[in-house]
Amino acid sequence: EVRAIIEEVASALRIYAGLTPGSLTGRFAELLKILSAETNFVILELTAAEIEKIRTRLLELLEEDIHFGQSAITALESVLQGALAGSGTPVPSRSEMTALALFGDILAGVTSPEFIGNLQFSAYMLKSVAQVYQVELDGLKLSFAELTALVNAGSAVIVNIEDRHFIAVTGVS
């Protein structure tokens, strides 16, 4: 499944870079539109060599003991389940959210040809992926008391721990 995500993202990057005929469609096009509208966001121009280097490094991760950014995706899934409940919009698959977050973080330079270590998604890209599904997330730095108040008020909260791990907070005791 992860290999298929990597290949799907590499294909979308080649289309975006004009290396493969066609145009981005579906959720990739929606995410690109969101990112392009952000005035402070710079989308990288990637060469075929850079795309292949990123693809190769991601495939190498399959041989390592990795979680492939799944703490971020699992937390986002939890928040989207609550936000989309009763809306008629289905919760996207983890594969779809992973592909979108990976595509966006590559365009942002978070995941570059030189990245080393485990794959980690940015909080900004989780926010952007949520927007694809018409769910708005805010990035905040909170005290424990403020976090407790938000959770107790019923707000969906994703916490980023040490810029490495994400969790959805469903209760505070």
Tab-separated table of C-alpha atoms in Angstrom:
chain	number	residue	atom	x	y	z
A	1	GLU	CA	0.000	0.000	0.000
A	2	VAL	CA	2.812	2.453	0.864
A	3	ARG	CA	4.596	1.655	-2.405
A	4	ALA	CA	1.387	2.498	-4.302
A	5	ILE	CA	1.138	5.829	-2.440
A	6	ILE	CA	4.737	6.686	-3.340
A	7	GLU	CA	4.142	5.896	-7.008
A	8	GLU	CA	0.863	7.852	-7.046
A	9	VAL	CA	2.586	10.911	-5.563
A	10	ALA	CA	5.569	10.609	-7.928
A	11	SER	CA	3.150	10.474	-10.867
A	12	ALA	CA	1.265	13.556	-9.597
A	13	LEU	CA	4.580	15.407	-9.157
A	14	ARG	CA	5.632	14.561	-12.720
A	15	ILE	CA	2.311	15.893	-14.025
A	16	TYR	CA	2.636	19.044	-11.889
A	17	ALA	CA	6.202	19.619	-13.139
A	18	GLY	CA	5.078	19.202	-16.756
A	19	LEU	CA	7.182	16.072	-17.226
A	20	THR	CA	4.149	13.909	-17.999
A	21	PRO	CA	1.277	15.030	-20.220
A	22	GLY	CA	-1.994	15.848	-18.531
A	23	SER	CA	-3.178	17.953	-15.646
A	24	LEU	CA	-3.733	17.259	-11.989
A	25	THR	CA	-7.242	16.187	-11.135
A	26	GLY	CA	-9.292	15.366	-8.069
A	27	ARG	CA	-7.893	15.890	-4.607
A	28	PHE	CA	-4.361	16.659	-5.839
A	29	ALA	CA	-5.751	19.552	-7.905
A	30	GLU	CA	-7.808	20.752	-4.924
A	31	LEU	CA	-4.777	20.717	-2.632
A	32	LEU	CA	-2.652	22.547	-5.193
A	33	LYS	CA	-5.366	25.210	-5.499
A	34	ILE	CA	-5.392	25.666	-1.690
A	35	LEU	CA	-1.595	25.893	-1.528
A	36	SER	CA	-1.414	28.279	-4.504
A	37	ALA	CA	-3.909	30.637	-2.860
A	38	GLU	CA	-1.738	30.940	0.256
A	39	THR	CA	0.286	34.138	-0.211
A	40	ASN	CA	3.098	33.110	2.154
A	41	PHE	CA	3.471	29.638	0.697
A	42	VAL	CA	6.172	28.976	-1.886
A	43	ILE	CA	5.681	25.968	-4.141
A	44	LEU	CA	8.940	24.454	-5.317
A	45	GLU	CA	9.710	23.860	-8.949
A	46	LEU	CA	11.020	20.313	-9.164
A	47	THR	CA	13.173	18.703	-11.827
A	48	ALA	CA	12.794	15.133	-13.027
A	49	ALA	CA	16.025	14.251	-11.191
A	50	GLU	CA	14.733	15.721	-7.901
A	51	ILE	CA	11.411	13.890	-8.194
A	52	GLU	CA	13.222	10.610	-8.870
A	53	LYS	CA	15.603	11.177	-5.953
A	54	ILE	CA	12.665	11.785	-3.593
A	55	ARG	CA	10.844	8.731	-4.982
A	56	THR	CA	13.944	6.563	-4.523
A	57	ARG	CA	14.475	7.776	-0.939
A	58	LEU	CA	10.824	7.113	-0.078
A	59	LEU	CA	11.079	3.600	-1.520
A	60	GLU	CA	14.225	3.042	0.588
A	61	LEU	CA	12.148	3.848	3.670
A	62	LEU	CA	10.110	0.716	2.984
A	63	GLU	CA	13.154	-1.304	4.016
A	64	GLU	CA	13.457	0.545	7.327
A	65	ASP	CA	11.338	0.323	10.462
A	66	ILE	CA	9.089	3.283	9.733
A	67	HIS	CA	5.628	4.486	10.506
A	68	PHE	CA	5.496	6.600	7.312
A	69	GLY	CA	3.890	9.600	8.979
A	70	GLN	CA	0.952	7.587	10.243
A	71	SER	CA	0.673	9.312	13.635
A	72	ALA	CA	-0.197	12.488	11.737
A	73	ILE	CA	-2.629	10.731	9.415
A	74	THR	CA	-4.334	8.813	12.227
A	75	ALA	CA	-4.794	12.047	14.202
A	76	LEU	CA	-6.160	13.838	11.125
A	77	GLU	CA	-8.508	10.929	10.429
A	78	SER	CA	-9.876	11.161	13.970
A	79	VAL	CA	-10.563	14.881	13.636
A	80	LEU	CA	-12.138	14.486	10.186
A	81	GLN	CA	-14.403	11.687	11.434
A	82	GLY	CA	-15.860	14.073	14.000
A	83	ALA	CA	-15.999	17.065	11.682
A	84	LEU	CA	-17.598	15.189	8.780
A	85	ALA	CA	-20.063	13.140	10.855
A	86	GLY	CA	-23.563	13.732	9.568
A	87	SER	CA	-22.376	15.916	6.667
A	88	GLY	CA	-22.777	13.284	3.985
A	89	THR	CA	-19.100	13.652	3.085
A	90	PRO	CA	-17.261	10.383	3.609
A	91	VAL	CA	-14.078	10.350	5.667
A	92	PRO	CA	-11.178	9.924	3.250
A	93	SER	CA	-9.001	6.846	3.420
A	94	ARG	CA	-5.670	6.991	5.194
A	95	SER	CA	-4.013	6.245	1.857
A	96	GLU	CA	-5.631	9.275	0.250
A	97	MET	CA	-4.708	11.579	3.141
A	98	THR	CA	-1.143	10.214	3.177
A	99	ALA	CA	-0.756	10.804	-0.565
A	100	LEU	CA	-2.046	14.370	-0.280
A	101	ALA	CA	0.138	15.231	2.724
A	102	LEU	CA	3.193	13.743	1.038
A	103	PHE	CA	2.504	15.570	-2.241
A	104	GLY	CA	2.035	18.877	-0.415
A	105	ASP	CA	5.078	18.530	1.838
A	106	ILE	CA	7.241	17.706	-1.183
A	107	LEU	CA	5.983	20.832	-2.970
A	108	ALA	CA	6.684	22.805	0.215
A	109	GLY	CA	10.222	21.473	0.494
A	110	VAL	CA	9.529	19.775	3.843
A	111	THR	CA	10.280	16.464	2.158
A	112	SER	CA	13.188	17.230	-0.144
A	113	PRO	CA	15.630	15.126	-2.150
A	114	GLU	CA	18.042	15.426	0.793
A	115	PHE	CA	15.742	14.361	3.622
A	116	ILE	CA	17.117	11.733	5.972
A	117	GLY	CA	15.298	9.712	8.584
A	118	ASN	CA	11.683	8.860	9.088
A	119	LEU	CA	8.964	10.567	7.094
A	120	GLN	CA	7.137	13.212	9.097
A	121	PHE	CA	4.351	15.454	7.890
A	122	SER	CA	4.090	19.127	8.734
A	123	ALA	CA	1.249	20.530	10.804
A	124	TYR	CA	0.684	23.054	8.017
A	125	MET	CA	0.082	20.258	5.518
A	126	LEU	CA	-2.372	18.495	7.844
A	127	LYS	CA	-4.285	21.780	8.013
A	128	SER	CA	-4.175	22.068	4.208
A	129	VAL	CA	-5.306	18.472	3.651
A	130	ALA	CA	-8.234	19.071	6.031
A	131	GLN	CA	-9.212	22.079	3.879
A	132	VAL	CA	-9.519	19.771	0.861
A	133	TYR	CA	-12.464	18.223	2.737
A	134	GLN	CA	-13.875	21.639	3.763
A	135	VAL	CA	-12.663	21.275	7.363
A	136	GLU	CA	-10.859	24.260	8.845
A	137	LEU	CA	-8.127	23.662	11.411
A	138	ASP	CA	-6.248	26.341	13.338
A	139	GLY	CA	-2.664	26.135	14.510
A	140	LEU	CA	-2.315	27.263	18.105
A	141	LYS	CA	0.264	27.094	20.849
A	142	LEU	CA	-1.659	26.334	24.038
A	143	SER	CA	-1.031	25.906	27.713
A	144	PHE	CA	-2.274	22.691	29.303
A	145	ALA	CA	-5.179	24.613	30.851
A	146	GLU	CA	-6.164	26.033	27.455
A	147	LEU	CA	-5.911	22.592	25.853
A	148	THR	CA	-8.075	21.117	28.593
A	149	ALA	CA	-10.681	23.849	28.141
A	150	LEU	CA	-10.847	23.257	24.346
A	151	VAL	CA	-11.169	19.494	24.699
A	152	ASN	CA	-13.763	19.793	27.476
A	153	ALA	CA	-15.737	22.183	25.246
A	154	GLY	CA	-15.906	19.437	22.615
A	155	SER	CA	-13.308	20.781	20.194
A	156	ALA	CA	-11.340	18.331	18.108
A	157	VAL	CA	-7.654	18.808	18.852
A	158	ILE	CA	-4.497	17.456	17.249
A	159	VAL	CA	-1.365	17.896	19.338
A	160	ASN	CA	2.120	17.943	17.838
A	161	ILE	CA	4.680	16.547	20.283
A	162	GLU	CA	8.274	17.707	19.826
A	163	ASP	CA	7.682	18.290	16.079
A	164	ARG	CA	7.802	14.525	15.592
A	165	HIS	CA	4.540	12.930	16.627
A	166	PHE	CA	0.859	13.847	16.354
A	167	ILE	CA	-2.037	12.667	18.485
A	168	ALA	CA	-5.737	13.445	18.521
A	169	VAL	CA	-6.779	14.449	22.036
A	170	THR	CA	-10.204	13.080	22.885
A	171	GLY	CA	-10.181	13.705	26.622
A	172	VAL	CA	-8.124	15.132	29.455
A	173	SER	CA	-8.166	13.681	32.938
